[in-house]
XYZ file of C-alpha atoms in Angstrom:
698
model
C -30.232 -11.800 -16.502
C -29.082 -9.266 -19.324
C -25.737 -7.449 -18.969
C -25.996 -3.630 -18.825
C -22.151 -2.795 -18.662
C -18.829 -4.320 -17.603
C -16.129 -2.381 -16.071
C -12.280 -3.371 -15.115
C -10.705 -2.052 -12.148
C -6.703 -3.377 -11.542
C -7.534 -7.048 -10.908
C -11.418 -6.608 -10.372
C -14.190 -6.625 -12.942
C -17.791 -5.186 -12.017
C -20.649 -6.397 -14.173
C -24.080 -4.702 -13.689
C -27.282 -6.798 -14.795
C -30.877 -5.995 -15.700
C -32.829 -8.806 -14.177
C -36.201 -10.400 -15.279
C -38.322 -7.863 -13.574
C -36.619 -4.809 -14.650
C -34.387 -4.191 -11.493
C -30.672 -4.165 -11.404
C -28.175 -6.371 -9.732
C -24.248 -6.794 -10.045
C -21.412 -8.853 -9.351
C -17.740 -8.206 -8.407
C -15.183 -10.838 -9.419
C -11.642 -11.103 -9.947
C -10.860 -10.616 -13.595
C -8.863 -13.849 -13.522
C -12.002 -15.721 -12.893
C -14.265 -14.278 -15.208
C -14.644 -17.461 -17.406
C -15.747 -19.396 -14.306
C -18.909 -17.132 -13.801
C -22.150 -19.235 -13.836
C -24.871 -17.448 -11.927
C -27.055 -19.353 -9.283
C -30.358 -20.958 -10.077
C -32.960 -18.682 -8.554
C -36.708 -18.465 -7.832
C -36.696 -14.741 -6.851
C -34.845 -11.753 -8.144
C -32.745 -9.416 -5.670
C -31.456 -5.930 -6.038
C -28.409 -3.574 -5.948
C -30.707 -1.351 -3.805
C -32.352 -2.495 -0.727
C -34.675 -0.111 0.695
C -38.367 -0.112 2.519
C -40.778 2.815 2.366
C -43.281 2.819 5.168
C -46.436 2.627 2.904
C -45.162 -0.472 1.202
C -45.755 -3.930 2.068
C -43.371 -5.863 4.200
C -41.620 -8.942 2.577
C -42.858 -12.493 2.665
C -40.912 -15.505 4.001
C -41.798 -15.406 7.756
C -39.444 -12.664 8.327
C -41.522 -9.725 9.346
C -39.708 -8.170 12.366
C -36.532 -9.617 11.249
C -35.658 -8.189 8.021
C -36.881 -5.872 5.424
C -34.952 -6.936 2.480
C -36.888 -7.573 -0.747
C -39.872 -5.401 0.441
C -42.759 -4.233 -1.886
C -40.430 -1.125 -2.296
C -37.616 -3.113 -3.889
C -39.697 -5.270 -5.971
C -41.110 -2.060 -7.578
C -37.706 -0.708 -8.474
C -36.861 -0.437 -12.307
C -33.403 0.238 -13.793
C -33.378 3.598 -15.716
C -29.701 4.714 -16.808
C -26.140 4.419 -15.934
C -23.560 7.066 -16.218
C -19.874 6.948 -15.801
C -17.850 10.143 -14.643
C -13.958 10.139 -14.564
C -11.814 12.552 -12.534
C -8.241 13.290 -11.948
C -5.837 10.604 -10.535
C -7.819 7.701 -12.098
C -11.034 8.099 -10.033
C -14.235 6.748 -11.631
C -17.716 7.038 -10.497
C -20.535 4.841 -11.743
C -24.045 6.338 -11.025
C -26.784 3.648 -11.648
C -30.573 5.107 -11.418
C -33.475 3.242 -10.614
C -37.035 4.243 -10.002
C -39.750 2.987 -7.702
C -43.417 2.467 -8.179
C -43.977 5.891 -6.421
C -41.756 7.703 -8.990
C -38.958 8.226 -6.437
C -35.508 8.009 -7.794
C -32.600 6.204 -6.322
C -28.911 6.607 -7.323
C -26.344 3.819 -6.659
C -23.085 5.470 -6.469
C -19.858 3.234 -6.907
C -16.498 5.158 -6.552
C -13.058 3.529 -7.343
C -9.551 4.010 -8.633
C -8.825 2.369 -11.675
C -5.757 0.995 -10.546
C -7.102 -0.526 -7.115
C -9.359 -3.059 -6.031
C -11.272 -1.510 -3.193
C -14.483 0.495 -3.896
C -16.756 2.939 -2.001
C -20.468 2.656 -2.276
C -23.475 4.267 -1.083
C -26.828 5.015 -2.204
C -28.884 8.429 -2.712
C -32.865 8.607 -2.493
C -34.420 11.634 -4.303
C -38.304 12.060 -3.333
C -39.811 12.857 -6.775
C -43.227 11.595 -5.548
C -44.701 14.927 -4.524
C -45.483 14.162 -0.958
C -43.576 13.106 2.025
C -41.762 9.710 1.918
C -40.537 7.837 5.042
C -37.748 5.470 4.784
C -37.742 2.542 7.285
C -34.840 0.734 5.828
C -32.151 1.846 3.422
C -28.794 -0.178 2.935
C -25.466 1.332 2.084
C -24.665 -1.842 -0.053
C -26.304 -5.079 -1.390
C -24.445 -8.038 -2.800
C -26.296 -11.021 -4.368
C -25.446 -13.970 -6.621
C -22.886 -15.183 -3.978
C -21.204 -17.094 -5.199
C -21.363 -16.268 -9.079
C -19.233 -19.465 -9.719
C -21.996 -22.050 -8.792
C -25.437 -22.867 -10.113
C -26.070 -24.714 -6.979
C -23.780 -24.380 -4.087
C -22.190 -27.505 -2.347
C -22.681 -27.971 1.418
C -19.583 -26.431 3.203
C -18.338 -24.366 0.118
C -19.449 -20.955 1.404
C -17.805 -19.768 4.375
C -18.807 -16.518 6.506
C -16.412 -14.429 8.347
C -16.977 -11.836 11.076
C -15.174 -10.224 13.697
C -16.477 -10.339 17.262
C -15.594 -7.667 19.786
C -15.941 -6.834 23.501
C -13.936 -4.564 25.763
C -10.029 -5.789 25.967
C -11.024 -8.512 23.753
C -11.325 -6.963 20.188
C -11.300 -8.693 16.708
C -11.964 -12.362 17.629
C -12.566 -14.026 14.164
C -15.489 -16.248 13.682
C -15.443 -18.158 10.514
C -17.884 -20.956 9.663
C -19.771 -22.434 7.005
C -23.120 -20.715 6.305
C -24.882 -23.894 6.768
C -24.128 -23.300 10.551
C -26.357 -20.358 10.403
C -29.255 -22.059 8.650
C -28.352 -20.221 5.541
C -29.088 -23.129 2.898
C -32.120 -23.692 0.885
C -35.053 -25.737 2.348
C -36.790 -28.378 0.255
C -39.169 -25.636 -1.019
C -38.026 -21.916 -0.999
C -40.821 -20.652 1.308
C -38.838 -19.624 4.515
C -36.094 -17.199 4.284
C -32.697 -18.162 6.050
C -31.178 -14.964 7.921
C -28.339 -14.079 10.050
C -28.677 -10.672 10.968
C -25.944 -8.814 13.280
C -24.787 -5.387 14.153
C -24.523 -3.089 17.217
C -26.870 -0.313 18.622
C -25.735 2.795 20.065
C -22.539 4.984 19.604
C -19.765 2.339 20.049
C -19.691 0.797 16.489
C -17.202 -1.990 17.423
C -18.999 -3.139 20.718
C -20.497 -6.515 19.443
C -18.974 -6.762 16.122
C -16.687 -5.019 13.931
C -18.640 -3.520 11.062
C -16.807 -5.802 8.480
C -17.433 -9.246 7.133
C -16.529 -11.629 4.230
C -17.695 -14.618 2.353
C -15.525 -17.162 0.817
C -16.009 -19.657 -1.984
C -13.812 -22.289 -1.027
C -13.504 -24.224 -4.218
C -12.857 -21.315 -6.258
C -10.569 -19.658 -3.531
C -12.470 -16.354 -3.993
C -13.407 -13.990 -1.095
C -15.645 -10.921 -0.914
C -14.994 -8.492 1.638
C -17.411 -5.700 3.137
C -16.273 -2.735 5.593
C -19.139 -0.228 6.603
C -18.152 3.353 7.554
C -20.521 4.651 10.182
C -19.918 5.351 13.733
C -23.459 4.604 15.007
C -26.147 1.801 15.160
C -25.559 -0.449 12.013
C -26.620 -3.807 10.822
C -25.402 -6.741 8.354
C -27.819 -9.364 6.917
C -27.017 -12.597 5.266
C -29.963 -13.561 3.406
C -30.784 -16.933 1.836
C -34.107 -18.125 0.102
C -32.962 -20.131 -2.832
C -29.464 -20.861 -4.445
C -28.795 -16.957 -4.382
C -26.848 -16.135 -1.038
C -27.088 -12.295 -0.415
C -25.463 -9.875 1.965
C -26.531 -6.189 2.702
C -26.094 -3.631 5.230
C -25.901 -0.050 6.558
C -27.675 1.974 9.086
C -29.728 -0.258 11.707
C -33.303 -0.208 10.374
C -36.669 0.729 11.868
C -36.987 -2.885 13.479
C -33.595 -3.221 14.787
C -32.429 0.378 15.488
C -35.663 2.273 15.514
C -34.491 4.296 12.376
C -36.825 5.948 10.118
C -36.184 9.058 7.833
C -38.832 11.268 6.505
C -37.814 13.004 3.213
C -39.938 16.029 1.827
C -40.687 16.333 -1.853
C -37.658 17.461 -3.651
C -35.180 16.629 -0.888
C -32.905 13.929 -0.852
C -30.861 11.422 1.603
C -27.715 9.532 1.110
C -26.699 6.493 3.117
C -23.241 6.165 4.822
C -20.566 4.614 2.938
C -19.437 1.020 2.765
C -16.235 -0.461 1.191
C -16.199 -3.480 -0.819
C -13.337 -5.675 -2.195
C -12.941 -9.077 -3.803
C -9.721 -11.137 -4.373
C -8.403 -14.560 -5.347
C -7.400 -15.813 -1.576
C -8.926 -15.621 1.885
C -10.525 -12.953 4.079
C -6.855 -12.377 5.218
C -5.947 -11.026 1.847
C -9.298 -8.797 1.800
C -8.039 -7.343 5.051
C -4.791 -6.511 3.239
C -6.409 -4.930 0.364
C -8.567 -2.793 2.610
C -5.767 -1.726 4.950
C -3.634 -0.711 2.103
C -6.334 1.261 0.698
C -6.995 3.162 4.024
C -3.306 3.403 4.706
C -3.097 5.309 1.549
C -5.889 7.747 2.285
C -4.378 8.546 5.867
C -0.846 9.034 4.286
C -2.388 11.753 2.078
C -2.851 14.227 5.101
C -0.201 12.617 7.403
C 2.035 14.855 9.479
C 5.913 14.218 9.291
C 6.204 12.526 12.756
C 3.308 9.957 11.848
C 5.036 9.346 8.200
C 8.002 8.114 10.348
C 5.656 6.113 12.857
C 6.620 8.006 15.861
C 7.122 6.091 19.209
C 5.052 7.566 22.206
C 5.004 7.550 25.947
C 1.617 7.903 27.394
C 1.343 8.201 30.988
C -1.844 6.682 31.816
C -0.464 3.394 33.265
C 2.221 5.335 35.196
C 0.044 7.620 37.222
C -3.385 6.011 36.774
C -5.424 9.230 36.204
C -3.181 11.297 38.245
C -0.732 13.238 36.269
C 0.728 16.222 37.697
C 3.530 18.866 36.776
C 5.573 16.818 39.381
C 5.071 13.601 37.467
C 5.977 14.976 34.154
C 8.850 16.971 35.388
C 10.143 13.694 37.009
C 9.634 11.758 33.700
C 11.144 14.213 31.425
C 14.834 13.653 32.317
C 14.513 9.973 31.980
C 12.520 9.967 28.582
C 15.119 12.368 27.095
C 17.674 9.774 27.300
C 15.664 7.456 25.121
C 14.512 7.724 21.407
C 10.944 8.958 22.036
C 8.987 11.305 19.890
C 5.448 11.744 21.800
C 4.585 12.586 25.479
C 0.928 12.227 26.139
C -0.727 13.280 29.303
C -3.719 11.041 29.645
C -7.022 11.623 31.888
C -7.166 13.364 35.253
C -5.526 16.769 34.554
C -8.710 18.141 35.252
C -9.474 16.371 38.319
C -11.225 17.837 41.447
C -9.132 18.052 44.357
C -11.248 16.177 46.660
C -13.760 14.054 44.344
C -10.940 13.028 41.905
C -10.905 12.500 38.125
C -12.977 9.672 37.187
C -16.613 11.681 37.216
C -15.159 15.207 36.448
C -14.964 15.497 32.806
C -16.809 18.234 30.908
C -15.641 21.601 32.849
C -12.151 21.017 31.572
C -10.090 23.150 33.854
C -6.759 22.088 35.031
C -6.393 20.940 38.714
C -4.586 23.595 40.500
C -3.134 21.038 43.148
C -1.668 18.862 40.223
C -0.674 21.825 37.900
C -0.087 24.813 40.231
C 1.105 27.077 37.230
C -1.288 25.545 34.616
C -0.832 22.997 32.073
C 1.050 25.434 29.462
C 4.492 25.407 31.117
C 4.188 21.600 31.392
C 3.547 21.364 27.775
C 6.481 23.804 27.069
C 8.890 21.466 29.039
C 7.766 18.366 27.153
C 8.471 20.365 23.812
C 11.745 21.747 25.101
C 12.692 17.966 25.761
C 12.466 17.315 22.001
C 9.036 15.525 22.113
C 5.613 16.348 20.734
C 3.189 17.246 23.704
C -0.206 15.690 24.059
C -3.344 15.702 26.229
C -6.291 13.717 26.600
C -9.922 14.678 26.294
C -13.371 12.869 26.044
C -15.323 15.735 24.364
C -18.676 14.299 24.115
C -19.487 13.334 27.737
C -19.721 14.998 30.998
C -19.333 13.342 34.428
C -21.499 13.303 37.356
C -19.013 15.531 39.565
C -18.810 18.144 36.842
C -20.568 21.482 36.665
C -21.730 20.743 33.078
C -23.574 17.603 34.413
C -26.380 19.902 35.344
C -26.648 21.788 32.123
C -29.666 19.683 31.304
C -30.786 21.794 28.203
C -27.897 20.882 26.548
C -27.595 17.202 27.154
C -29.224 14.208 25.378
C -32.897 13.163 26.665
C -34.817 10.111 25.942
C -38.559 10.363 26.853
C -38.192 13.602 28.536
C -35.397 12.178 30.862
C -31.399 13.100 30.584
C -29.705 9.885 29.484
C -27.147 8.875 32.236
C -25.147 5.655 31.989
C -23.562 5.159 35.286
C -21.857 8.686 35.922
C -21.940 9.928 32.300
C -24.059 12.206 30.482
C -23.738 13.298 26.681
C -23.581 16.671 25.145
C -26.053 17.384 22.337
C -23.322 17.864 19.549
C -25.978 19.384 17.097
C -26.663 22.121 19.821
C -24.870 25.578 18.611
C -24.254 26.325 22.362
C -22.434 23.123 22.894
C -20.251 23.648 20.137
C -19.378 27.073 21.279
C -18.639 25.738 24.658
C -16.443 22.997 23.421
C -14.675 25.521 20.891
C -13.824 27.404 23.988
C -12.923 24.802 26.491
C -11.075 22.304 23.898
C -9.932 23.992 20.812
C -8.944 27.263 22.589
C -7.243 25.431 25.305
C -5.366 23.410 22.594
C -4.192 26.631 20.817
C -3.278 28.587 23.849
C -1.262 25.426 25.485
C 0.359 24.607 21.976
C -0.525 21.031 22.401
C 0.604 19.095 19.463
C -1.170 15.913 19.922
C -4.940 15.041 20.870
C -6.197 11.961 22.307
C -9.985 11.883 21.786
C -11.470 9.267 24.133
C -15.289 8.077 24.320
C -16.133 5.638 27.260
C -19.800 4.755 27.186
C -22.855 4.335 24.684
C -25.785 6.451 24.705
C -28.094 3.680 23.256
C -30.618 3.493 20.583
C -31.132 7.080 20.397
C -32.884 9.925 22.088
C -35.405 12.808 21.903
C -35.431 15.011 18.749
C -37.492 15.991 15.533
C -36.967 12.309 13.977
C -36.614 8.897 15.161
C -34.459 7.758 17.775
C -32.009 5.817 15.102
C -31.864 8.895 12.898
C -31.207 11.134 16.015
C -28.501 8.843 16.767
C -27.041 9.201 13.267
C -27.340 12.980 13.493
C -25.531 13.259 16.870
C -22.566 11.220 15.484
C -22.615 13.150 12.546
C -22.306 16.309 14.768
C -19.098 14.621 16.578
C -17.484 14.230 13.369
C -18.102 17.699 12.232
C -16.701 18.874 15.425
C -13.469 16.772 14.945
C -13.224 18.271 11.341
C -13.491 21.727 12.932
C -10.614 20.919 15.171
C -8.530 19.780 12.226
C -9.526 23.123 10.338
C -8.334 25.318 13.249
C -5.522 23.218 14.059
C -4.030 21.505 11.079
C -0.770 20.378 12.439
C -2.548 18.644 15.237
C -2.127 14.723 15.556
C -5.309 13.167 16.552
C -5.797 9.720 18.304
C -9.060 7.971 18.091
C -9.963 5.969 21.140
C -13.042 4.690 22.655
C -12.465 2.365 25.987
C -9.624 1.228 23.601
C -11.139 -0.186 20.497
C -14.670 0.633 20.264
C -14.544 3.057 17.217
C -12.203 1.216 14.939
C -14.359 1.931 11.759
C -13.566 3.741 8.633
C -15.182 7.079 9.262
C -13.531 7.781 12.449
C -10.181 6.345 11.312
C -10.315 8.609 8.216
C -10.281 11.708 10.316
C -7.650 10.765 12.896
C -3.939 9.755 12.654
C -3.980 6.735 14.716
C -6.237 4.711 16.789
C -5.964 2.836 20.116
C -6.442 -0.707 19.563
C -7.717 -1.981 23.024
C -7.671 -1.225 26.667
C -5.529 -4.710 27.227
C -2.775 -2.428 28.767
C -0.914 -5.335 30.354
C -2.824 -8.272 29.603
C -1.329 -11.295 28.242
C -3.621 -11.388 25.284
C -1.927 -8.108 24.073
C -0.427 -9.668 21.159
C -3.267 -11.725 19.992
C -5.568 -8.667 19.713
C -2.713 -6.844 17.908
C -2.568 -9.809 15.447
C -6.300 -9.687 15.318
C -6.027 -6.169 13.986
C -4.039 -7.041 10.806
C -7.130 -7.927 9.098
C -9.255 -4.901 10.486
C -7.069 -1.660 10.491
C -3.922 -0.550 9.005
C -1.016 -1.377 11.434
C 0.406 2.174 10.809
C -2.938 3.371 12.644
C -2.804 0.454 15.432
C -1.658 1.961 18.664
C -0.494 -0.574 20.935
C 0.508 -0.657 24.718
C 3.903 -1.627 26.053
C 3.518 -1.203 29.864
C 6.747 -1.594 31.549
C 7.016 -2.373 35.218
C 10.014 -2.128 37.493
C 9.439 -5.999 38.650
C 9.195 -7.216 34.930
C 12.032 -9.682 34.149
C 13.532 -9.401 30.686
C 11.272 -11.900 29.025
C 8.383 -9.798 29.998
C 9.735 -6.787 28.563
C 10.526 -8.760 25.365
C 6.716 -9.980 25.323
C 5.500 -6.524 25.516
C 7.600 -4.648 23.279
C 7.510 -7.467 20.435
C 3.652 -7.164 20.816
C 4.079 -3.499 19.828
C 5.763 -4.204 16.472
C 2.250 -5.569 15.346
C 1.368 -1.667 15.216
C 2.843 1.376 16.805
C 4.737 1.445 20.107
C 3.399 3.514 23.099
C 5.332 3.059 26.445
C 3.703 3.562 29.763
C 4.346 2.201 33.352
C 7.022 2.602 35.782
C 9.508 4.491 33.526
C 11.258 6.350 36.338
C 11.984 3.253 38.289
C 13.430 0.734 35.531
C 17.053 -0.481 35.774
C 19.679 0.300 33.305
C 19.346 -3.350 32.137
C 15.668 -3.125 31.785
C 16.167 0.260 29.797
C 18.790 -1.289 27.451
C 16.170 -3.985 26.459
C 13.584 -1.212 25.777
C 16.052 0.855 23.803
C 17.055 -2.133 21.612
C 13.344 -2.599 20.831
C 12.961 1.005 19.964
C 16.014 0.600 17.645
C 14.725 -2.493 16.060
C 11.353 -0.887 15.636
C 12.900 2.063 13.624
C 14.665 -0.516 11.240
C 11.306 -2.383 10.394
C 8.887 0.628 10.595
C 8.431 0.781 6.911
C 7.371 -2.795 6.719
C 4.798 -1.834 9.427
C 3.839 1.274 7.673
C 2.982 -0.528 4.322
C 2.890 -4.092 3.456
C 0.906 -7.326 3.424
C 0.275 -9.634 6.697
C -0.080 -13.284 6.984
C -0.939 -15.063 10.458
C 0.197 -18.506 11.486
C -0.884 -20.736 14.421
C -4.332 -22.067 15.706
C -6.839 -19.828 16.871
C -6.467 -19.246 20.942
C -9.546 -20.487 22.783
C -9.180 -18.366 25.862
C -7.745 -14.776 25.722
C -7.672 -14.384 29.406
C -5.497 -17.674 29.885
C -4.046 -18.145 26.292
C -2.314 -21.303 25.258
C -0.471 -22.161 22.352
C 1.526 -19.889 19.951
C 1.150 -17.620 16.995
C 3.117 -15.715 14.341
C 2.605 -12.701 12.276
C 4.566 -12.503 8.883
C 4.387 -9.013 7.453
C 6.107 -8.446 3.845
C 7.250 -5.147 2.608
C 5.118 -4.069 -0.491
C 7.789 -5.302 -2.973
C 8.421 -8.618 -0.766
C 11.980 -8.052 -0.591
C 11.907 -7.557 3.133
C 9.587 -9.029 6.073
C 8.956 -8.553 9.620
C 8.346 -11.650 11.763
C 6.856 -11.359 15.213
C 6.245 -14.678 17.182
C 4.607 -15.153 20.592
C 4.309 -18.306 23.013
C 1.596 -18.367 25.450
C 1.056 -20.981 27.993
C 2.077 -24.673 27.114
C 3.909 -23.145 23.864
C 5.893 -25.460 21.640
C 6.704 -24.781 18.074
C 5.143 -23.227 14.998
C 5.873 -23.235 11.520
C 5.827 -20.139 9.257
C 5.456 -20.500 5.454
C 7.198 -17.860 3.188
C 6.646 -16.845 -0.416
C 10.390 -17.100 -1.001
C 13.635 -17.690 0.650
C 14.452 -15.222 3.480
C 17.498 -14.650 5.642
C 17.853 -13.306 8.852
C 19.285 -9.733 9.168
C 18.322 -8.874 12.836
C 16.550 -10.221 15.732
C 15.111 -8.770 18.952
C 13.335 -10.530 22.021
C 13.526 -13.891 23.859
C 16.035 -16.378 22.984
C 13.729 -18.792 20.838
C 15.086 -20.940 18.122
C 14.372 -19.925 14.464
C 15.662 -22.518 11.965
C 15.076 -22.465 8.311
C 12.907 -25.098 6.991
C 12.131 -26.210 3.445
C 9.172 -23.792 3.043
C 10.093 -21.162 5.380
C 10.960 -21.183 9.009
C 10.305 -23.177 12.246
C 10.003 -21.261 15.788
C 10.693 -23.378 18.827
C 9.875 -21.714 22.301
C 11.945 -22.664 25.382
C 9.455 -21.413 27.843
C 6.039 -19.872 28.458
C 5.095 -16.388 27.097
C 7.987 -15.433 24.943
C 7.928 -12.865 22.255
C 10.516 -12.369 19.819
C 11.038 -10.475 16.356
C 13.034 -10.954 13.345
C 14.140 -8.635 10.477
C 14.118 -10.818 7.176
C 15.672 -10.140 3.793
C 14.700 -11.975 0.686
C 17.831 -14.019 -0.436
C 19.436 -12.516 -3.552
C 18.077 -9.135 -2.861
């Protein structure tokens, strides 16, 4: 391959190549590893752009129906030009143009900061063929030449990392050699090895997080990818010869029933993907991503969010039955403690007879629960010195709501309204719906002077629905409409703090998180796996946006309160539970925890995390122990959070330098200095403790 250009960003070098058939490929490598580059031996060429047009042939390799990578469209791509645009604040955009056999233009767009190691990429298709063109697959990113340090990869050297997810068990890491997925070349490169994964519908974290990594063990280099899309998506690990490839983006025609017809002169751009590379493991890639996205959120943050406010959400207190009475009784108690937000969760709109669970969509306060309306209650919360919040599930309607019968404005598939259990879905591109929601949601928020909005989403509308285009494209357009409405809320209420929730953690992907201040990590409210999921998130979302649960019960022994509160130091504190019935002794433990959190919040806000301990087999009945060590950006301070589960014994924590304990909170576990860091010994099952550390000599 012939080098086109080379670019340096912070600790990363990006090299573009023109391959032997005239197409374009690239590699991202740590600059410190440049001299080790030796591209794989290959029998086929790959491409920086993966696309398939309907009129072109499918690829060979026994993969029709499984993948469209390296279709005839891709084989016809020819490199034309590359331009570099420089903007303020060190921003650089590299635009690489290719053209296919039908004269269509493709622009591969890479955007980055000269001083950072995370890059945003997308691809624009421009129809210059003179006739309609229908896309059947169009990836946001494509990496080949993995790993660029080996002409022939040794067995076990390349590791694939993915993060599995299901309700209340989010973020379970899966890390294995690529050979376990049959991603090694056969004796003759005739059959493609493929590992394709993703999710279909409107919950982007329902099966997997839209993120993955590939690690070269020998060179200790890892490439990380994070896709920013709220709907159906796919990732494809692909191997024919010595060249491992990875691409992904929108779920294609075969996987997600997606096609897009583009008229002559028109264009279409993929969702964004974010790429990074580092010397180290997928954990370091996660830190690089989280630092990047944390900085983006900080640019538009509210003052209370910059201080990592502590909140109370009453969901696990009333279980969907909030009222003026419940709020009024809670406020005098909460005023005595150091809280910043009070969130009224679901059920404020409940029907007096039918209840709350199937009544979302009309958004009228229940007069039995709120006889004077919601506004006086909101005022009481604000008068108590807390930011008042409220819950909405904007995109859905419940079976008991009047809105459930407004079928002309709801999503349909094959002419039938999509109903999932007791929910239906608004058409978020219907002007009538947007006007309706503007009145029922935005006007309500303004008139009630709400300061915090929890946006929830509790079902999946599936592959797509009826419309002018394919099911998959209607899926994409629907969620684009949702995000436009969130943008509208922000424009009209710029001081409003917004929480991203979807049955807990089903929307923890960049395009939603960039639009919101913080995100619900899970619905594992009181489950013992709470700290495990919280630790999982340290590779997947910025801790400053990771809203945890600390559900307090009147029967909780002090060890259980410590267990819950220390888990919240893995992200953001959100209290709930029997707060009007806790003893003074229990409240002292909670207050001490909040005080400790205030001391270490800047480390939570921005830093780098390491996790210790063996992976836990069962989240429902966890055994063993874990530790998360989070360093401040400059390394002078650190927060150590340890948890023991059933049959917990001890765990060793290796530190980068020598640290001393400045403060501690939680269970009376022993933390002893060791030669390389600390050793924590647990005295009983299900203990949690946290330690504020400072570097010796600082």
